[in-house]
């Protein structure tokens, strides 16, 4: 009988998960990710095939799983479960209630598939973590999840936005580009504002109403890194 070390078993599991998550992945990409040789990846893929996993090879392009093949439910290690529990406490301090609700719903599903021993330890850890309260209570928002959906679906958002002096409300149509988290101002959305005909940052806690349009926009070619580089020295919140 042939035995495999824990490192290889972990790598095989990660490769299998990666194959399910992507249409095509190359052996060189996997080798770089796991810091092993391409030859080792070839052996790993062969091992998966011998175990009955339908690995499909597209010559010159890469590997994928055959259509219709589904992995069994993912099992989390104790460390992975502890990481998720810790993040739960951090997210509970965010100023966007929609993010808190969605994360807790997702975590409940994850907790349901934990092994009994891991579940008990995760519950203990959850009781032994505390996050320092904020010095000042900032206004909250409830639109982050909806903005995320508009961002990934290239949907135009119609918002009523409150200016910095808290006196003006303006109607805007924006094309969400990226999300930015500021320790001072919580969540902001970077978007192309059709009213200003330029990219602006909008604080989520100043969005008084938000509607997602069915109208789509053309994805922006600019990268987030290039935008932040341009704004690094001259950023001011939208007014």
PDB file of C-alpha atoms in Angstrom:
ATOM      1  CA  UNK A   1       0.000   0.000   0.000  1.00  0.00           C
ATOM      2  CA  UNK A   2       1.307   3.440  -0.898  1.00  0.00           C
ATOM      3  CA  UNK A   3       1.134   6.245   1.664  1.00  0.00           C
ATOM      4  CA  UNK A   4       1.154   9.999   0.929  1.00  0.00           C
ATOM      5  CA  UNK A   5       2.483  12.674   3.210  1.00  0.00           C
ATOM      6  CA  UNK A   6       0.124  15.315   4.576  1.00  0.00           C
ATOM      7  CA  UNK A   7       1.683  18.028   2.409  1.00  0.00           C
ATOM      8  CA  UNK A   8       0.938  16.138  -0.781  1.00  0.00           C
ATOM      9  CA  UNK A   9      -2.603  15.255   0.292  1.00  0.00           C
ATOM     10  CA  UNK A  10      -3.217  18.930   1.060  1.00  0.00           C
ATOM     11  CA  UNK A  11      -1.801  19.895  -2.358  1.00  0.00           C
ATOM     12  CA  UNK A  12      -3.924  17.310  -4.177  1.00  0.00           C
ATOM     13  CA  UNK A  13      -7.038  18.640  -2.444  1.00  0.00           C
ATOM     14  CA  UNK A  14      -6.104  22.231  -3.328  1.00  0.00           C
ATOM     15  CA  UNK A  15      -5.440  21.279  -6.965  1.00  0.00           C
ATOM     16  CA  UNK A  16      -8.822  19.568  -7.171  1.00  0.00           C
ATOM     17  CA  UNK A  17     -10.567  22.608  -5.684  1.00  0.00           C
ATOM     18  CA  UNK A  18      -8.681  24.892  -8.077  1.00  0.00           C
ATOM     19  CA  UNK A  19      -9.677  22.802 -11.092  1.00  0.00           C
ATOM     20  CA  UNK A  20     -13.318  23.083 -10.119  1.00  0.00           C
ATOM     21  CA  UNK A  21     -13.065  26.851  -9.696  1.00  0.00           C
ATOM     22  CA  UNK A  22     -11.485  27.610 -13.101  1.00  0.00           C
ATOM     23  CA  UNK A  23     -12.242  26.684 -16.689  1.00  0.00           C
ATOM     24  CA  UNK A  24      -8.581  25.992 -17.478  1.00  0.00           C
ATOM     25  CA  UNK A  25      -5.406  25.960 -15.418  1.00  0.00           C
ATOM     26  CA  UNK A  26      -1.878  25.169 -16.623  1.00  0.00           C
ATOM     27  CA  UNK A  27       0.670  22.908 -14.985  1.00  0.00           C
ATOM     28  CA  UNK A  28       3.121  25.826 -14.741  1.00  0.00           C
ATOM     29  CA  UNK A  29       0.523  27.919 -12.858  1.00  0.00           C
ATOM     30  CA  UNK A  30      -0.036  25.103 -10.383  1.00  0.00           C
ATOM     31  CA  UNK A  31       3.708  24.525 -10.001  1.00  0.00           C
ATOM     32  CA  UNK A  32       4.280  28.202  -9.189  1.00  0.00           C
ATOM     33  CA  UNK A  33       1.361  28.280  -6.746  1.00  0.00           C
ATOM     34  CA  UNK A  34       2.591  25.281  -4.736  1.00  0.00           C
ATOM     35  CA  UNK A  35       6.339  25.877  -5.206  1.00  0.00           C
ATOM     36  CA  UNK A  36       6.947  22.491  -6.793  1.00  0.00           C
ATOM     37  CA  UNK A  37       8.201  21.368 -10.190  1.00  0.00           C
ATOM     38  CA  UNK A  38       5.970  20.970 -13.241  1.00  0.00           C
ATOM     39  CA  UNK A  39       6.928  17.279 -13.223  1.00  0.00           C
ATOM     40  CA  UNK A  40       5.474  16.989  -9.700  1.00  0.00           C
ATOM     41  CA  UNK A  41       2.221  18.568 -10.891  1.00  0.00           C
ATOM     42  CA  UNK A  42       2.036  16.050 -13.735  1.00  0.00           C
ATOM     43  CA  UNK A  43       2.359  13.254 -11.176  1.00  0.00           C
ATOM     44  CA  UNK A  44      -0.335  14.850  -8.996  1.00  0.00           C
ATOM     45  CA  UNK A  45      -2.745  15.126 -11.918  1.00  0.00           C
ATOM     46  CA  UNK A  46      -2.085  11.499 -12.806  1.00  0.00           C
ATOM     47  CA  UNK A  47      -2.836  10.514  -9.197  1.00  0.00           C
ATOM     48  CA  UNK A  48      -6.164  12.338  -9.354  1.00  0.00           C
ATOM     49  CA  UNK A  49      -7.034  10.563 -12.602  1.00  0.00           C
ATOM     50  CA  UNK A  50      -6.210   7.169 -11.079  1.00  0.00           C
ATOM     51  CA  UNK A  51      -8.474   8.069  -8.147  1.00  0.00           C
ATOM     52  CA  UNK A  52     -11.369   8.508 -10.577  1.00  0.00           C
ATOM     53  CA  UNK A  53     -11.344  12.292 -10.947  1.00  0.00           C
ATOM     54  CA  UNK A  54     -12.216  13.138 -14.586  1.00  0.00           C
ATOM     55  CA  UNK A  55      -9.392  15.560 -15.401  1.00  0.00           C
ATOM     56  CA  UNK A  56      -9.779  16.915 -18.935  1.00  0.00           C
ATOM     57  CA  UNK A  57      -6.631  17.930 -20.850  1.00  0.00           C
ATOM     58  CA  UNK A  58      -6.825  20.529 -23.585  1.00  0.00           C
ATOM     59  CA  UNK A  59      -3.571  20.284 -25.481  1.00  0.00           C
ATOM     60  CA  UNK A  60      -1.479  23.437 -25.301  1.00  0.00           C
ATOM     61  CA  UNK A  61      -3.979  25.202 -23.052  1.00  0.00           C
ATOM     62  CA  UNK A  62      -4.316  23.437 -19.724  1.00  0.00           C
ATOM     63  CA  UNK A  63      -6.468  21.243 -17.497  1.00  0.00           C
ATOM     64  CA  UNK A  64     -10.036  21.333 -16.229  1.00  0.00           C
ATOM     65  CA  UNK A  65     -12.658  19.011 -14.777  1.00  0.00           C
ATOM     66  CA  UNK A  66     -15.132  17.293 -17.071  1.00  0.00           C
ATOM     67  CA  UNK A  67     -18.486  19.098 -17.262  1.00  0.00           C
ATOM     68  CA  UNK A  68     -20.959  17.913 -14.657  1.00  0.00           C
ATOM     69  CA  UNK A  69     -18.385  16.637 -12.154  1.00  0.00           C
ATOM     70  CA  UNK A  70     -18.953  17.994  -8.662  1.00  0.00           C
ATOM     71  CA  UNK A  71     -16.724  17.776  -5.630  1.00  0.00           C
ATOM     72  CA  UNK A  72     -18.094  16.370  -2.388  1.00  0.00           C
ATOM     73  CA  UNK A  73     -18.793  18.947   0.350  1.00  0.00           C
ATOM     74  CA  UNK A  74     -15.638  20.783   1.415  1.00  0.00           C
ATOM     75  CA  UNK A  75     -14.360  19.958   4.889  1.00  0.00           C
ATOM     76  CA  UNK A  76     -12.568  22.695   6.790  1.00  0.00           C
ATOM     77  CA  UNK A  77      -9.505  22.197   8.958  1.00  0.00           C
ATOM     78  CA  UNK A  78      -9.440  23.520  12.507  1.00  0.00           C
ATOM     79  CA  UNK A  79      -7.156  26.397  11.494  1.00  0.00           C
ATOM     80  CA  UNK A  80      -9.397  27.337   8.563  1.00  0.00           C
ATOM     81  CA  UNK A  81     -12.460  27.296  10.828  1.00  0.00           C
ATOM     82  CA  UNK A  82     -10.665  29.451  13.416  1.00  0.00           C
ATOM     83  CA  UNK A  83      -9.722  31.937  10.711  1.00  0.00           C
ATOM     84  CA  UNK A  84     -13.365  32.259   9.640  1.00  0.00           C
ATOM     85  CA  UNK A  85     -14.504  32.716  13.256  1.00  0.00           C
ATOM     86  CA  UNK A  86     -11.931  35.474  13.770  1.00  0.00           C
ATOM     87  CA  UNK A  87     -13.052  37.247  10.596  1.00  0.00           C
ATOM     88  CA  UNK A  88     -16.643  37.068  11.868  1.00  0.00           C
ATOM     89  CA  UNK A  89     -15.686  39.248  14.837  1.00  0.00           C
ATOM     90  CA  UNK A  90     -13.853  41.737  12.635  1.00  0.00           C
ATOM     91  CA  UNK A  91     -16.740  41.976  10.177  1.00  0.00           C
ATOM     92  CA  UNK A  92     -19.191  42.516  13.028  1.00  0.00           C
ATOM     93  CA  UNK A  93     -17.486  45.876  13.579  1.00  0.00           C
ATOM     94  CA  UNK A  94     -17.905  47.037   9.994  1.00  0.00           C
ATOM     95  CA  UNK A  95     -20.339  49.873   9.382  1.00  0.00           C
ATOM     96  CA  UNK A  96     -22.319  48.105   6.678  1.00  0.00           C
ATOM     97  CA  UNK A  97     -25.152  45.929   7.971  1.00  0.00           C
ATOM     98  CA  UNK A  98     -25.714  44.124   4.651  1.00  0.00           C
ATOM     99  CA  UNK A  99     -22.172  42.700   4.789  1.00  0.00           C
ATOM    100  CA  UNK A 100     -22.661  41.519   8.378  1.00  0.00           C
ATOM    101  CA  UNK A 101     -25.927  39.747   7.525  1.00  0.00           C
ATOM    102  CA  UNK A 102     -24.566  37.986   4.425  1.00  0.00           C
ATOM    103  CA  UNK A 103     -21.353  36.871   6.146  1.00  0.00           C
ATOM    104  CA  UNK A 104     -23.250  35.434   9.115  1.00  0.00           C
ATOM    105  CA  UNK A 105     -25.583  33.548   6.762  1.00  0.00           C
ATOM    106  CA  UNK A 106     -22.584  32.106   4.900  1.00  0.00           C
ATOM    107  CA  UNK A 107     -20.800  31.223   8.152  1.00  0.00           C
ATOM    108  CA  UNK A 108     -23.864  29.379   9.465  1.00  0.00           C
ATOM    109  CA  UNK A 109     -23.680  27.102   6.405  1.00  0.00           C
ATOM    110  CA  UNK A 110     -19.962  26.546   6.995  1.00  0.00           C
ATOM    111  CA  UNK A 111     -20.475  25.735  10.685  1.00  0.00           C
ATOM    112  CA  UNK A 112     -23.069  23.138   9.706  1.00  0.00           C
ATOM    113  CA  UNK A 113     -20.463  21.017   7.872  1.00  0.00           C
ATOM    114  CA  UNK A 114     -17.714  21.230  10.496  1.00  0.00           C
ATOM    115  CA  UNK A 115     -16.674  18.039  12.272  1.00  0.00           C
ATOM    116  CA  UNK A 116     -17.985  17.802  15.834  1.00  0.00           C
ATOM    117  CA  UNK A 117     -14.583  18.397  17.460  1.00  0.00           C
ATOM    118  CA  UNK A 118     -13.762  21.339  15.182  1.00  0.00           C
ATOM    119  CA  UNK A 119     -17.219  22.812  15.769  1.00  0.00           C
ATOM    120  CA  UNK A 120     -16.745  22.715  19.551  1.00  0.00           C
ATOM    121  CA  UNK A 121     -13.343  24.387  19.329  1.00  0.00           C
ATOM    122  CA  UNK A 122     -14.701  27.055  16.958  1.00  0.00           C
ATOM    123  CA  UNK A 123     -17.519  27.796  19.406  1.00  0.00           C
ATOM    124  CA  UNK A 124     -15.010  28.131  22.257  1.00  0.00           C
ATOM    125  CA  UNK A 125     -12.771  30.443  20.238  1.00  0.00           C
ATOM    126  CA  UNK A 126     -15.750  32.610  19.289  1.00  0.00           C
ATOM    127  CA  UNK A 127     -16.394  33.264  22.995  1.00  0.00           C
ATOM    128  CA  UNK A 128     -12.745  34.187  23.598  1.00  0.00           C
ATOM    129  CA  UNK A 129     -12.354  36.959  21.000  1.00  0.00           C
ATOM    130  CA  UNK A 130     -13.240  40.591  21.635  1.00  0.00           C
ATOM    131  CA  UNK A 131     -12.755  43.620  19.406  1.00  0.00           C
ATOM    132  CA  UNK A 132     -12.101  47.015  20.926  1.00  0.00           C
ATOM    133  CA  UNK A 133     -15.109  49.321  20.424  1.00  0.00           C
ATOM    134  CA  UNK A 134     -14.691  52.273  18.088  1.00  0.00           C
ATOM    135  CA  UNK A 135     -13.748  55.565  19.720  1.00  0.00           C
ATOM    136  CA  UNK A 136     -16.588  57.293  17.924  1.00  0.00           C
ATOM    137  CA  UNK A 137     -19.774  55.803  16.507  1.00  0.00           C
ATOM    138  CA  UNK A 138     -19.816  56.391  12.772  1.00  0.00           C
ATOM    139  CA  UNK A 139     -23.005  56.368  10.685  1.00  0.00           C
ATOM    140  CA  UNK A 140     -23.736  52.965   9.168  1.00  0.00           C
ATOM    141  CA  UNK A 141     -24.750  51.850   5.680  1.00  0.00           C
ATOM    142  CA  UNK A 142     -26.751  48.961   4.280  1.00  0.00           C
ATOM    143  CA  UNK A 143     -25.838  48.923   0.598  1.00  0.00           C
ATOM    144  CA  UNK A 144     -22.447  47.224   0.250  1.00  0.00           C
ATOM    145  CA  UNK A 145     -23.790  43.855  -0.968  1.00  0.00           C
ATOM    146  CA  UNK A 146     -26.039  45.502  -3.567  1.00  0.00           C
ATOM    147  CA  UNK A 147     -23.163  47.669  -4.789  1.00  0.00           C
ATOM    148  CA  UNK A 148     -20.962  44.583  -5.096  1.00  0.00           C
ATOM    149  CA  UNK A 149     -23.592  42.949  -7.330  1.00  0.00           C
ATOM    150  CA  UNK A 150     -23.805  46.064  -9.502  1.00  0.00           C
ATOM    151  CA  UNK A 151     -20.010  46.256  -9.733  1.00  0.00           C
ATOM    152  CA  UNK A 152     -19.586  42.671 -10.922  1.00  0.00           C
ATOM    153  CA  UNK A 153     -22.645  42.851 -13.190  1.00  0.00           C
ATOM    154  CA  UNK A 154     -21.690  46.241 -14.702  1.00  0.00           C
ATOM    155  CA  UNK A 155     -25.069  47.712 -13.705  1.00  0.00           C
ATOM    156  CA  UNK A 156     -25.703  51.438 -13.366  1.00  0.00           C
ATOM    157  CA  UNK A 157     -26.732  52.596  -9.895  1.00  0.00           C
ATOM    158  CA  UNK A 158     -29.106  55.491  -9.243  1.00  0.00           C
ATOM    159  CA  UNK A 159     -28.381  57.106  -5.897  1.00  0.00           C
ATOM    160  CA  UNK A 160     -29.438  60.055  -3.757  1.00  0.00           C
ATOM    161  CA  UNK A 161     -26.205  61.316  -2.225  1.00  0.00           C
ATOM    162  CA  UNK A 162     -25.681  63.641   0.707  1.00  0.00           C
ATOM    163  CA  UNK A 163     -22.909  66.216   0.372  1.00  0.00           C
ATOM    164  CA  UNK A 164     -20.229  66.830   2.986  1.00  0.00           C
ATOM    165  CA  UNK A 165     -22.148  69.684   4.624  1.00  0.00           C
ATOM    166  CA  UNK A 166     -25.158  67.380   5.195  1.00  0.00           C
ATOM    167  CA  UNK A 167     -27.452  69.933   3.570  1.00  0.00           C
ATOM    168  CA  UNK A 168     -27.498  68.960  -0.113  1.00  0.00           C
ATOM    169  CA  UNK A 169     -28.978  65.849  -1.677  1.00  0.00           C
ATOM    170  CA  UNK A 170     -28.115  65.205  -5.314  1.00  0.00           C
ATOM    171  CA  UNK A 171     -29.442  62.594  -7.727  1.00  0.00           C
ATOM    172  CA  UNK A 172     -26.620  60.639  -9.352  1.00  0.00           C
ATOM    173  CA  UNK A 173     -26.172  57.866 -11.867  1.00  0.00           C
ATOM    174  CA  UNK A 174     -22.924  56.081 -11.184  1.00  0.00           C
ATOM    175  CA  UNK A 175     -20.956  53.221 -12.734  1.00  0.00           C
ATOM    176  CA  UNK A 176     -19.408  51.302  -9.800  1.00  0.00           C
ATOM    177  CA  UNK A 177     -15.741  50.548 -10.408  1.00  0.00           C
ATOM    178  CA  UNK A 178     -14.211  49.428  -7.094  1.00  0.00           C
ATOM    179  CA  UNK A 179     -14.677  49.389  -3.331  1.00  0.00           C
ATOM    180  CA  UNK A 180     -12.370  51.089  -0.840  1.00  0.00           C
ATOM    181  CA  UNK A 181     -12.229  50.750   2.917  1.00  0.00           C
ATOM    182  CA  UNK A 182     -11.046  53.656   5.020  1.00  0.00           C
ATOM    183  CA  UNK A 183     -10.512  53.341   8.761  1.00  0.00           C
ATOM    184  CA  UNK A 184     -11.835  56.881   9.150  1.00  0.00           C
ATOM    185  CA  UNK A 185     -14.768  56.710   6.759  1.00  0.00           C
ATOM    186  CA  UNK A 186     -15.668  53.017   6.542  1.00  0.00           C
ATOM    187  CA  UNK A 187     -16.716  51.825   3.069  1.00  0.00           C
ATOM    188  CA  UNK A 188     -16.549  53.944  -0.080  1.00  0.00           C
ATOM    189  CA  UNK A 189     -17.416  53.076  -3.655  1.00  0.00           C
ATOM    190  CA  UNK A 190     -15.202  54.357  -6.458  1.00  0.00           C
ATOM    191  CA  UNK A 191     -17.457  55.027  -9.425  1.00  0.00           C
ATOM    192  CA  UNK A 192     -17.736  56.999 -12.628  1.00  0.00           C
ATOM    193  CA  UNK A 193     -20.250  59.740 -11.875  1.00  0.00           C
ATOM    194  CA  UNK A 194     -22.316  60.680 -14.910  1.00  0.00           C
ATOM    195  CA  UNK A 195     -23.278  63.989 -13.282  1.00  0.00           C
ATOM    196  CA  UNK A 196     -19.635  65.052 -12.813  1.00  0.00           C
ATOM    197  CA  UNK A 197     -18.379  63.120 -15.863  1.00  0.00           C
ATOM    198  CA  UNK A 198     -15.445  61.824 -13.827  1.00  0.00           C
ATOM    199  CA  UNK A 199     -14.456  59.164 -11.303  1.00  0.00           C
ATOM    200  CA  UNK A 200     -15.352  59.995  -7.721  1.00  0.00           C
ATOM    201  CA  UNK A 201     -15.384  58.341  -4.308  1.00  0.00           C
ATOM    202  CA  UNK A 202     -18.756  58.085  -2.556  1.00  0.00           C
ATOM    203  CA  UNK A 203     -19.129  57.285   1.131  1.00  0.00           C
ATOM    204  CA  UNK A 204     -21.704  54.558   1.625  1.00  0.00           C
ATOM    205  CA  UNK A 205     -22.972  56.163   4.831  1.00  0.00           C
ATOM    206  CA  UNK A 206     -23.999  59.228   2.787  1.00  0.00           C
ATOM    207  CA  UNK A 207     -26.029  57.286   0.213  1.00  0.00           C
ATOM    208  CA  UNK A 208     -29.624  57.964   1.253  1.00  0.00           C
ATOM    209  CA  UNK A 209     -31.254  55.723  -1.353  1.00  0.00           C
ATOM    210  CA  UNK A 210     -29.990  53.353  -4.012  1.00  0.00           C
ATOM    211  CA  UNK A 211     -31.601  51.604  -6.967  1.00  0.00           C
ATOM    212  CA  UNK A 212     -29.911  49.163  -9.310  1.00  0.00           C
ATOM    213  CA  UNK A 213     -30.802  49.797 -12.944  1.00  0.00           C
ATOM    214  CA  UNK A 214     -31.131  47.060 -15.537  1.00  0.00           C
ATOM    215  CA  UNK A 215     -29.016  49.278 -17.788  1.00  0.00           C
ATOM    216  CA  UNK A 216     -25.410  48.133 -18.074  1.00  0.00           C
ATOM    217  CA  UNK A 217     -22.233  50.064 -18.820  1.00  0.00           C
ATOM    218  CA  UNK A 218     -19.019  49.207 -20.653  1.00  0.00           C
ATOM    219  CA  UNK A 219     -16.339  47.861 -18.245  1.00  0.00           C
ATOM    220  CA  UNK A 220     -13.649  50.424 -17.491  1.00  0.00           C
ATOM    221  CA  UNK A 221     -10.161  49.670 -18.800  1.00  0.00           C
ATOM    222  CA  UNK A 222      -8.404  51.462 -15.944  1.00  0.00           C
ATOM    223  CA  UNK A 223      -7.070  49.282 -13.118  1.00  0.00           C
ATOM    224  CA  UNK A 224      -7.713  49.927  -9.442  1.00  0.00           C
ATOM    225  CA  UNK A 225      -3.963  50.207  -8.813  1.00  0.00           C
ATOM    226  CA  UNK A 226      -3.588  52.956 -11.434  1.00  0.00           C
ATOM    227  CA  UNK A 227      -6.592  54.850 -10.059  1.00  0.00           C
ATOM    228  CA  UNK A 228      -5.260  54.779  -6.507  1.00  0.00           C
ATOM    229  CA  UNK A 229      -1.852  55.860  -7.713  1.00  0.00           C
ATOM    230  CA  UNK A 230      -3.378  58.893  -9.446  1.00  0.00           C
ATOM    231  CA  UNK A 231      -5.440  59.789  -6.375  1.00  0.00           C
ATOM    232  CA  UNK A 232      -2.793  59.174  -3.743  1.00  0.00           C
ATOM    233  CA  UNK A 233      -1.735  62.802  -3.399  1.00  0.00           C
ATOM    234  CA  UNK A 234      -4.856  64.652  -4.480  1.00  0.00           C
ATOM    235  CA  UNK A 235      -7.816  62.700  -3.103  1.00  0.00           C
ATOM    236  CA  UNK A 236     -10.767  64.621  -1.711  1.00  0.00           C
ATOM    237  CA  UNK A 237     -14.211  63.072  -1.050  1.00  0.00           C
ATOM    238  CA  UNK A 238     -16.965  63.943  -3.507  1.00  0.00           C
ATOM    239  CA  UNK A 239     -18.896  67.114  -2.618  1.00  0.00           C
TER     240      UNK A 239
END
